[in-house]
PDB file of C-alpha atoms in Angstrom:
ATOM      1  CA  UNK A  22    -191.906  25.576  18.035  1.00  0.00           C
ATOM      2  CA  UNK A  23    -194.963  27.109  16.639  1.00  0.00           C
ATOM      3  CA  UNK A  24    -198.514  25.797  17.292  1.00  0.00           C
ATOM      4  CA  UNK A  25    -198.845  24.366  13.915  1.00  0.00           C
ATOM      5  CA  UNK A  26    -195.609  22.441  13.902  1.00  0.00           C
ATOM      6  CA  UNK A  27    -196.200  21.044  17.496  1.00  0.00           C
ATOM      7  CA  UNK A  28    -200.007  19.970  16.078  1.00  0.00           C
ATOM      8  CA  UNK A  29    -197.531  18.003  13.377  1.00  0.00           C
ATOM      9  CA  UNK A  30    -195.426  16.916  15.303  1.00  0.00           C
ATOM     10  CA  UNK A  31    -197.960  14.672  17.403  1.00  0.00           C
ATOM     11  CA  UNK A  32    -200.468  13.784  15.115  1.00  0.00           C
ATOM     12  CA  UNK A  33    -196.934  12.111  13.272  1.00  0.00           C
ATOM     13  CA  UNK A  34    -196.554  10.709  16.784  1.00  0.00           C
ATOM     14  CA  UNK A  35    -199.924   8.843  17.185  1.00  0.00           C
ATOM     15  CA  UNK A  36    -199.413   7.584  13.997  1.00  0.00           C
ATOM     16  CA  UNK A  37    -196.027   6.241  14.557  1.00  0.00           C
ATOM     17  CA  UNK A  38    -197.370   4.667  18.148  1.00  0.00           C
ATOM     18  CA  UNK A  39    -200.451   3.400  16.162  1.00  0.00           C
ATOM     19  CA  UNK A  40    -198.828   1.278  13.910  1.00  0.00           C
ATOM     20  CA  UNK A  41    -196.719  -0.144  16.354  1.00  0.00           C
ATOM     21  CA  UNK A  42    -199.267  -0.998  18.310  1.00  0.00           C
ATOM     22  CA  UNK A  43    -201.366  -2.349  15.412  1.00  0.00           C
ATOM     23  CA  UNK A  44    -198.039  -4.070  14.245  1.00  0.00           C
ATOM     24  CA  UNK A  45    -197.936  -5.616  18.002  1.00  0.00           C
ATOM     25  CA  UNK A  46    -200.877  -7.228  18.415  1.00  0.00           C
ATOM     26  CA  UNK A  47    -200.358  -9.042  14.588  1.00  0.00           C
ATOM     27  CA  UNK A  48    -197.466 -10.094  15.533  1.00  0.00           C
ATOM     28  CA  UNK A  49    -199.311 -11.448  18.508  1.00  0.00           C
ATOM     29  CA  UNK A  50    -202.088 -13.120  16.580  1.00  0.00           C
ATOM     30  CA  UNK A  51    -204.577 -11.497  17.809  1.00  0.00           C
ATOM     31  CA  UNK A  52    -206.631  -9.753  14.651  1.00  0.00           C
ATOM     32  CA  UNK A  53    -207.718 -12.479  12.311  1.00  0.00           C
ATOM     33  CA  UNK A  54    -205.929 -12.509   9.059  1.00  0.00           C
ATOM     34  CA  UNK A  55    -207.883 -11.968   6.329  1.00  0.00           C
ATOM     35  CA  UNK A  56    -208.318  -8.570   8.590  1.00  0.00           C
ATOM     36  CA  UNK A  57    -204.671  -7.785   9.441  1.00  0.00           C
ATOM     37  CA  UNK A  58    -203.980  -8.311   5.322  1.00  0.00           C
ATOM     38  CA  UNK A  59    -205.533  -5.184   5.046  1.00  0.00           C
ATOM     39  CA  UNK A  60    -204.898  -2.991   8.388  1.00  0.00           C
ATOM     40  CA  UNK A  61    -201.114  -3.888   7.806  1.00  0.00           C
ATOM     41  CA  UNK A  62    -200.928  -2.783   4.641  1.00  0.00           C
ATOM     42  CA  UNK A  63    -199.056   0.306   2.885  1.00  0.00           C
ATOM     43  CA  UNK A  64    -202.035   1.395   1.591  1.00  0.00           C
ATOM     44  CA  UNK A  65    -203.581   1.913   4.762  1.00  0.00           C
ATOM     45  CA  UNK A  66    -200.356   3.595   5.864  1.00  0.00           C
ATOM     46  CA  UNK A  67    -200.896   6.086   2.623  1.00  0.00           C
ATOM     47  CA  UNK A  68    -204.195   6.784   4.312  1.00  0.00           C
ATOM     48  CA  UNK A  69    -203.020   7.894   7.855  1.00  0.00           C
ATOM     49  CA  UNK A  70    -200.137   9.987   6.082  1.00  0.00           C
ATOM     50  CA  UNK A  71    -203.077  11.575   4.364  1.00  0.00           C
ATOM     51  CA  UNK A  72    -205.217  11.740   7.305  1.00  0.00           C
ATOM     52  CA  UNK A  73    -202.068  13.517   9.223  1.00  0.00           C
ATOM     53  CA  UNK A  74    -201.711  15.594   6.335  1.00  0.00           C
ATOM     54  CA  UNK A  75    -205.628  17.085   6.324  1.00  0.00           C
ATOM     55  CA  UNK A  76    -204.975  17.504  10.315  1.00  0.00           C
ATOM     56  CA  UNK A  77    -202.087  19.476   9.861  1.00  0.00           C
ATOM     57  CA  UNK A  78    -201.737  21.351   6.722  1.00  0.00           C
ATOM     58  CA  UNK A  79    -204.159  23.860   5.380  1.00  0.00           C
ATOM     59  CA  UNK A  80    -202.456  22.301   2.340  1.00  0.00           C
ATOM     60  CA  UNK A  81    -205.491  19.905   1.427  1.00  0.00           C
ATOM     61  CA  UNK A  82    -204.537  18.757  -2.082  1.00  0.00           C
ATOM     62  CA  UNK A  83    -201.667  16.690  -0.707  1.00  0.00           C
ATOM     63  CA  UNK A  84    -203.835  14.838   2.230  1.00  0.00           C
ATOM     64  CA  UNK A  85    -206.860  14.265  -0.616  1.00  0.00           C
ATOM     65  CA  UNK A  86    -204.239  12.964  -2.700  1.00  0.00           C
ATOM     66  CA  UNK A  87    -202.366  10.307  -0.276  1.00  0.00           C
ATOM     67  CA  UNK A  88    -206.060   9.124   0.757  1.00  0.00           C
ATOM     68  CA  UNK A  89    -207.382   8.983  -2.618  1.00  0.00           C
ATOM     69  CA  UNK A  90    -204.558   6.718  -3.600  1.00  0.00           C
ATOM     70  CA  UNK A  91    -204.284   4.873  -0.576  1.00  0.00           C
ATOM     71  CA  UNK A  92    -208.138   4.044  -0.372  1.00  0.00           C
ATOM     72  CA  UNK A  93    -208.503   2.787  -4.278  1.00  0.00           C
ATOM     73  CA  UNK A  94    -205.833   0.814  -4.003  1.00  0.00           C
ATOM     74  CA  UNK A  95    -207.187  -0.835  -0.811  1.00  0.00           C
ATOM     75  CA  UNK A  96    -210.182  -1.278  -2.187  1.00  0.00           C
ATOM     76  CA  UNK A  97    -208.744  -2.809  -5.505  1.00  0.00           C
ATOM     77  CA  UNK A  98    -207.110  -5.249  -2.838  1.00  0.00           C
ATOM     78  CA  UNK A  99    -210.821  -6.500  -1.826  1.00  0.00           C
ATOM     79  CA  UNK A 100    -211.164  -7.625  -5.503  1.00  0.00           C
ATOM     80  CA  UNK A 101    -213.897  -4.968  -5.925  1.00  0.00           C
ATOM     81  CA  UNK A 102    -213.280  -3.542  -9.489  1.00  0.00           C
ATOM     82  CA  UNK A 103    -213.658  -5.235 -12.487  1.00  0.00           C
ATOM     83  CA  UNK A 104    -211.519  -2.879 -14.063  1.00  0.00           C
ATOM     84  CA  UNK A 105    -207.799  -1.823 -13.987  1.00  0.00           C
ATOM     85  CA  UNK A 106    -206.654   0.295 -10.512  1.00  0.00           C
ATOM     86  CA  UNK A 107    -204.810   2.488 -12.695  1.00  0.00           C
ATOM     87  CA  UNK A 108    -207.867   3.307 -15.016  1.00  0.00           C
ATOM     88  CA  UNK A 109    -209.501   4.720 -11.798  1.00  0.00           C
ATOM     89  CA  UNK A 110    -206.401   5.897 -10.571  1.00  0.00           C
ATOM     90  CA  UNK A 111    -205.466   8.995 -12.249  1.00  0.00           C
ATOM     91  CA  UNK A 112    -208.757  10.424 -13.005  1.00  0.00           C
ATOM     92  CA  UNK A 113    -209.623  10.698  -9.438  1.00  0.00           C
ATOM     93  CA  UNK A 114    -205.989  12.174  -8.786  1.00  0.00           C
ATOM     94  CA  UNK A 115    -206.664  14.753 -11.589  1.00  0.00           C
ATOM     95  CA  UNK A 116    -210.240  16.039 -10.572  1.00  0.00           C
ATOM     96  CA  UNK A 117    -208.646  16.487  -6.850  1.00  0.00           C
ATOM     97  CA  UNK A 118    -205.918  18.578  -8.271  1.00  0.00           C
ATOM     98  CA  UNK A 119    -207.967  20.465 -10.518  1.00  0.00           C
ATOM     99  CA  UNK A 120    -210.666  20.842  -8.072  1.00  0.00           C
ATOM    100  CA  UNK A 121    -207.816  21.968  -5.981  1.00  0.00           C
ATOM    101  CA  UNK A 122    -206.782  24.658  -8.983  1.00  0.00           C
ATOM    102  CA  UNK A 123    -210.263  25.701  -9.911  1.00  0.00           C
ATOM    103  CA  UNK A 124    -211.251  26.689  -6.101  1.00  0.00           C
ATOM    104  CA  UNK A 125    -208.029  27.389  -4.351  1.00  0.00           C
ATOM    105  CA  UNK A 126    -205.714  29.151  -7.388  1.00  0.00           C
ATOM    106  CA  UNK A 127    -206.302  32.529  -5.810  1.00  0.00           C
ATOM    107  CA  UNK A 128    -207.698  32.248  -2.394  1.00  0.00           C
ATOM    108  CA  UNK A 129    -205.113  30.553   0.027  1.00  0.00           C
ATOM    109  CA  UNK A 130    -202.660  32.335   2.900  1.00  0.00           C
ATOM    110  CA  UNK A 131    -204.258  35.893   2.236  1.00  0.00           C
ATOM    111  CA  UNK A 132    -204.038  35.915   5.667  1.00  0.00           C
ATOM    112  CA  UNK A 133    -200.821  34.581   6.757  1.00  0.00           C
ATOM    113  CA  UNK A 134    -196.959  36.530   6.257  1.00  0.00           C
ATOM    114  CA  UNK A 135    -195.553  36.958   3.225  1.00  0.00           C
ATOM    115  CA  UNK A 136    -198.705  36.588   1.101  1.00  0.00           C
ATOM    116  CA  UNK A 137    -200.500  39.879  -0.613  1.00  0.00           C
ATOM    117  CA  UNK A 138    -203.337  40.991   1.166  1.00  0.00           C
ATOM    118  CA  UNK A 139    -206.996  40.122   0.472  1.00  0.00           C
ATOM    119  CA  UNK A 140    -208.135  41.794  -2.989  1.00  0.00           C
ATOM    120  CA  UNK A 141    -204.555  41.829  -4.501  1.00  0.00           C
ATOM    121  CA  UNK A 142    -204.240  38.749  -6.908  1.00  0.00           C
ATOM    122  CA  UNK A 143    -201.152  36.828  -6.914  1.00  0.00           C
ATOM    123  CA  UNK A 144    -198.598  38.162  -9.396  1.00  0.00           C
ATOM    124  CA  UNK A 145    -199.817  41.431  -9.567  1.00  0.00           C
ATOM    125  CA  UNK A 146    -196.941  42.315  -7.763  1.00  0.00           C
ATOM    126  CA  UNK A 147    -193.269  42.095  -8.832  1.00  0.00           C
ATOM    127  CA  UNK A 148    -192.926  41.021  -5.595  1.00  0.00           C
ATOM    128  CA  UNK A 149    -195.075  38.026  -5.936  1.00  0.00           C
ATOM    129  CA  UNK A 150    -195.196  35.572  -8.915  1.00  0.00           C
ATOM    130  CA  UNK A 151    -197.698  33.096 -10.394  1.00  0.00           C
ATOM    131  CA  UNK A 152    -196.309  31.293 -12.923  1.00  0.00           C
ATOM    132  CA  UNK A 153    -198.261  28.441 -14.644  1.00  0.00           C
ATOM    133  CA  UNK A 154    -196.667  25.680 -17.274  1.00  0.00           C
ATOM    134  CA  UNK A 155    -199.126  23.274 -18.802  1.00  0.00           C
ATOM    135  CA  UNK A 156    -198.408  21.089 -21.267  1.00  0.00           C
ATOM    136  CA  UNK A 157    -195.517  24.172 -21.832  1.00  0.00           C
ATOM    137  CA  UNK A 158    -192.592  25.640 -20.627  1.00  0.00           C
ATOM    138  CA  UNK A 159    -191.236  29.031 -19.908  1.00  0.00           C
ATOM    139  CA  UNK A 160    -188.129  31.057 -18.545  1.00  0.00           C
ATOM    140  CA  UNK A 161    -188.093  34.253 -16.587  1.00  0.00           C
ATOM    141  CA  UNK A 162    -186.036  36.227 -14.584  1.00  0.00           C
ATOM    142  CA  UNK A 163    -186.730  38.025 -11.509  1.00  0.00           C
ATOM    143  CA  UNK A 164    -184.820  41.118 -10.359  1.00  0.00           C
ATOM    144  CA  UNK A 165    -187.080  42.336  -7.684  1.00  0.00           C
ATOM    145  CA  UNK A 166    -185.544  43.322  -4.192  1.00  0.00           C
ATOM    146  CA  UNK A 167    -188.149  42.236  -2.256  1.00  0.00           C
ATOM    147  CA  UNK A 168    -189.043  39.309  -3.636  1.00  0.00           C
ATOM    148  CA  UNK A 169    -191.955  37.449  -1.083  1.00  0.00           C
ATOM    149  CA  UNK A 170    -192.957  34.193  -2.914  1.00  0.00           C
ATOM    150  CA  UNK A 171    -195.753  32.737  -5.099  1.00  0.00           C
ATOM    151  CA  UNK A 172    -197.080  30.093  -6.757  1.00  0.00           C
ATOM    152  CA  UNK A 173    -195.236  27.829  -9.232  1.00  0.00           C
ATOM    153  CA  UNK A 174    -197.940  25.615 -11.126  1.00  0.00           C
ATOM    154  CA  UNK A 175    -196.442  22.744 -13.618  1.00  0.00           C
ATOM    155  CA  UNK A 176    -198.258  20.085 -15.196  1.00  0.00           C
ATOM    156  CA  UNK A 177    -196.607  18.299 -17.753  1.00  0.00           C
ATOM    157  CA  UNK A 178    -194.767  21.296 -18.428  1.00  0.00           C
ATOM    158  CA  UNK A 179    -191.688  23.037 -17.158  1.00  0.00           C
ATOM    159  CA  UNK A 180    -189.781  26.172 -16.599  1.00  0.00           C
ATOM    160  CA  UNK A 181    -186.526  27.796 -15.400  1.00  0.00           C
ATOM    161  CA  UNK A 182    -186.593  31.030 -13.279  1.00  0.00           C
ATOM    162  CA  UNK A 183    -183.696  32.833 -12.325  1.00  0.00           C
ATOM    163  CA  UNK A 184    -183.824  35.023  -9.047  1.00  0.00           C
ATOM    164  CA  UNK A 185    -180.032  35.458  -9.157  1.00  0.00           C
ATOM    165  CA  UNK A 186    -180.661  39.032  -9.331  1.00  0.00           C
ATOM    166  CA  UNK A 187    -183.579  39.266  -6.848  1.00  0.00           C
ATOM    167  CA  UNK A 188    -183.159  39.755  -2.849  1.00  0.00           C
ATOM    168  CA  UNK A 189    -185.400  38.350  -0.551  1.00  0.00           C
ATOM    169  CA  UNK A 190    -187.846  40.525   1.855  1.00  0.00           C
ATOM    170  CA  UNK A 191    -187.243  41.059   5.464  1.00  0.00           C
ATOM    171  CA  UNK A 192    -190.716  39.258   6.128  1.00  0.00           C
ATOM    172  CA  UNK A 193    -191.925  35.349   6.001  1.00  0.00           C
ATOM    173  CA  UNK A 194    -191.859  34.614   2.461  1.00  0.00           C
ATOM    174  CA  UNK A 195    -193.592  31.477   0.611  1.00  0.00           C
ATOM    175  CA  UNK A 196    -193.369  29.878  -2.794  1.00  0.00           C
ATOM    176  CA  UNK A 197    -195.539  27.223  -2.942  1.00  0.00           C
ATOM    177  CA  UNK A 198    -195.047  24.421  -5.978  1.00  0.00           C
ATOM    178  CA  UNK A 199    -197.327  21.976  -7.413  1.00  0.00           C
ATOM    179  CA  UNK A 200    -195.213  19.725 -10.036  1.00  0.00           C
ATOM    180  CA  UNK A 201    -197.468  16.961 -11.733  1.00  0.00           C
ATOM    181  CA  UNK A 202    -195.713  15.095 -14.473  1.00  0.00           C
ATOM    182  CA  UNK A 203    -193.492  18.694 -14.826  1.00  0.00           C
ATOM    183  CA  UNK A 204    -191.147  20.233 -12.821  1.00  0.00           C
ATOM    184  CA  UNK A 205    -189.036  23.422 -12.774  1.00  0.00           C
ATOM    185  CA  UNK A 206    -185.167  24.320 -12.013  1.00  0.00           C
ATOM    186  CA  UNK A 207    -185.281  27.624  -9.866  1.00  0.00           C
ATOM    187  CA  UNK A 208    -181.546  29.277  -9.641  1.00  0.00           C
ATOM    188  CA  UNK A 209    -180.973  31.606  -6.361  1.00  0.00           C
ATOM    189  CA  UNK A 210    -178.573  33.483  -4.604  1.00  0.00           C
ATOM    190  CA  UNK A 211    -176.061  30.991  -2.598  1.00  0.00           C
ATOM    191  CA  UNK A 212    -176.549  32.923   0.259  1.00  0.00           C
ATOM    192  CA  UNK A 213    -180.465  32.777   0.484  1.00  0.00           C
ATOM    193  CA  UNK A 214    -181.957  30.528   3.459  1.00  0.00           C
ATOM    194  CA  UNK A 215    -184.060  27.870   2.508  1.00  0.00           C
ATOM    195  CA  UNK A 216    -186.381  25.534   3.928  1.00  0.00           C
ATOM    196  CA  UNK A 217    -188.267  22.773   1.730  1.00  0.00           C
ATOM    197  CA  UNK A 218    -191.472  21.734   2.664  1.00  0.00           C
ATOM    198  CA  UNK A 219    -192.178  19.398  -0.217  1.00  0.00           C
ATOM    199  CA  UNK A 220    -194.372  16.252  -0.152  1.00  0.00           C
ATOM    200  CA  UNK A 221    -192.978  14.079  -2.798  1.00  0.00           C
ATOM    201  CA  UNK A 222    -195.074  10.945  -4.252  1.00  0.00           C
ATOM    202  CA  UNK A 223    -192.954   9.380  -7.154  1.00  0.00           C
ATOM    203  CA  UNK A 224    -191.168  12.939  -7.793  1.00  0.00           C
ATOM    204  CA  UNK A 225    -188.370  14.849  -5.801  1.00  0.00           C
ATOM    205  CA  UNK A 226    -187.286  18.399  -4.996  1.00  0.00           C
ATOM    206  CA  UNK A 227    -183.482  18.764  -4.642  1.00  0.00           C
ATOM    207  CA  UNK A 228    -181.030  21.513  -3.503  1.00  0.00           C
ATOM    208  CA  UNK A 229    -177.886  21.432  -5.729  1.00  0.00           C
ATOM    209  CA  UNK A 230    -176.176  24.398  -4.105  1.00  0.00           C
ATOM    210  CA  UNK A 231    -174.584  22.306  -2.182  1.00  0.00           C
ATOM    211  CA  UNK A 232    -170.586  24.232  -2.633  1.00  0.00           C
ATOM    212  CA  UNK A 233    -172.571  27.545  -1.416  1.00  0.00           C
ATOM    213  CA  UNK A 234    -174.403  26.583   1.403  1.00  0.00           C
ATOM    214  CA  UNK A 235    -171.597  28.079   4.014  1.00  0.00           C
ATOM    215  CA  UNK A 236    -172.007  31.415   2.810  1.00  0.00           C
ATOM    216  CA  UNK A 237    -175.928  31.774   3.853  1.00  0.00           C
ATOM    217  CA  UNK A 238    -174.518  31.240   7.194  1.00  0.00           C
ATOM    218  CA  UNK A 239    -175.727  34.472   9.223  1.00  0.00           C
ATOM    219  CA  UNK A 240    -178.050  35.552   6.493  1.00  0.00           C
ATOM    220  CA  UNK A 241    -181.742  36.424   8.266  1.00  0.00           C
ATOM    221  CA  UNK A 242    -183.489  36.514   5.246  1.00  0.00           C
ATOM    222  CA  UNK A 243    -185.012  33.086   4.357  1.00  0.00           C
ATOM    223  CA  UNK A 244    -188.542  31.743   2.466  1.00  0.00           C
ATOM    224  CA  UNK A 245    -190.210  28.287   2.770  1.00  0.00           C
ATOM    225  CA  UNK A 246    -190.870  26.340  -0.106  1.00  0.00           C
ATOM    226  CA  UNK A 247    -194.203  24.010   0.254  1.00  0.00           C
ATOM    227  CA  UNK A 248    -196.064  22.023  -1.833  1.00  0.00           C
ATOM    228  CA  UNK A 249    -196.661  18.721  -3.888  1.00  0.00           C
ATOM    229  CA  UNK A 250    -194.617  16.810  -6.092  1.00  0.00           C
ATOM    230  CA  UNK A 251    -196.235  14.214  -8.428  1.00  0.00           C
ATOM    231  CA  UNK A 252    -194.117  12.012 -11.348  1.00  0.00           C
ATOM    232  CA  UNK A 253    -192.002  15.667 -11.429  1.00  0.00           C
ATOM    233  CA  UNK A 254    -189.423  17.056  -9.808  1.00  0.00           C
ATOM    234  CA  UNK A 255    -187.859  20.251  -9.076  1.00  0.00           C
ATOM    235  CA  UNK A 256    -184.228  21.670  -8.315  1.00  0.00           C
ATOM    236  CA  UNK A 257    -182.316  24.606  -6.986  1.00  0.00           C
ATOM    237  CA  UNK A 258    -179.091  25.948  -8.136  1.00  0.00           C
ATOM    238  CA  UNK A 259    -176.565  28.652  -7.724  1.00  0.00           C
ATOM    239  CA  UNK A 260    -174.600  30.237 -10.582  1.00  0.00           C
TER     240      UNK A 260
END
């Protein structure tokens, strides 16, 4: 287990024991209620995901997100805006995520496998892409044979991108997604590896190839898809 996913796996941990423990001593009557109302709360539970998630991931977006939401709603529980939750809602969600776009589009994983080298730009490369779909769509098809990731960007916009033809790299390769009222369908190989790493928050990311997953038994070749799914969704699929 690498360092990162053991650093996961027990900041998940304390969090679990945490709220047992905080879920204990209600049930024993010890804090006072008008406390407990909001300690035992899901909104204070979307905070410690998003505390977890800042901890963990050098995926901040996703943590800033969870808190954001978590916190406003919390405080909307006090009774301390005049106004409607939702009205504050959304624009705080958007200027994290384009705060998030503005400073990170180009500048995150340099560093790590599978992700170009410091001074080459994201889709550059055939073997990289970074496609973007606002308030849009678009359809593309990739044929490289060493395909190593990317970005996928949709925001209320959507697109379709075929890598039947493409073959995966021998390194660690990385798409990373960010679906906000959007999404995208992305159709691959049947025998490509896959792991999702996809934080979901009214949205999903499915894997329809499900008649083809026994051939990409054996196959060494695999990439990681990460990222953040908000009122979107995404899909894979095998022709």
């Amino acid at each position: 287990m690498s360092t990162q996913n053991q650093t996961r796996t027990v900041a998940v941990a304390v969090l679990i024991i945490t709220a047992g423990v905080l879920l204990l001593i209600n049930s024993l009557k010890v804090i006072p209620y008008d406390i407990s109302l909001y300690i035992i709360s899901w909104q204070m539970l979307l905070i410690g995901i998003g505390v977890v998630s800042l901890l963990t991931s050098k995926e901040r977006v996703t943590g800033l997100i969870l808190i954001a939401i978590g916190a406003i709603f919390l405080i909307a529980k006090m009774n301390y805006f005049s106004v409607s939750v939702w009205s504050i809602l959304w624009p705080t969600v958007l200027i994290i995520i384009g705060a998030s776009l503005l400073f990170g589009h180009n500048a995150k994983r340099r560093d790590e496998p599978g992700w170009p080298k410091k001074g080459t730009p994201v889709g550059e490369s055939d073997e990289f892409i970074d496609e973007v779909a606002i308030f849009g769509g678009n359809q593309k098809v990739i044929t490289t044979k060493n395909f190593r990731g990317g970005k996928i960007t949709n925001i209320f916009g959507g697109s379709e991108l075929n890598f039947s033809k493409a073959e995966l790299s021998e390194d660690d390769n990385f798409l990373e997604v960010l679906y906000i009222f959007g999404g995208s369908t992305l159709v691959v190989p049947p025998d490509w590896e896959i792991r999702m790493d996809v934080v979901s928050v009214f949205g999903g990311f499915s894997d329809k190839r499900y008649k083809n997953m026994e051939e990409s038994t054996g196959n060494k070749k695999r990439i990681t898809i990460k990222g953040l799914v908000i009122f979107g969704g995404g899909e894979l699929k095998s022709y």
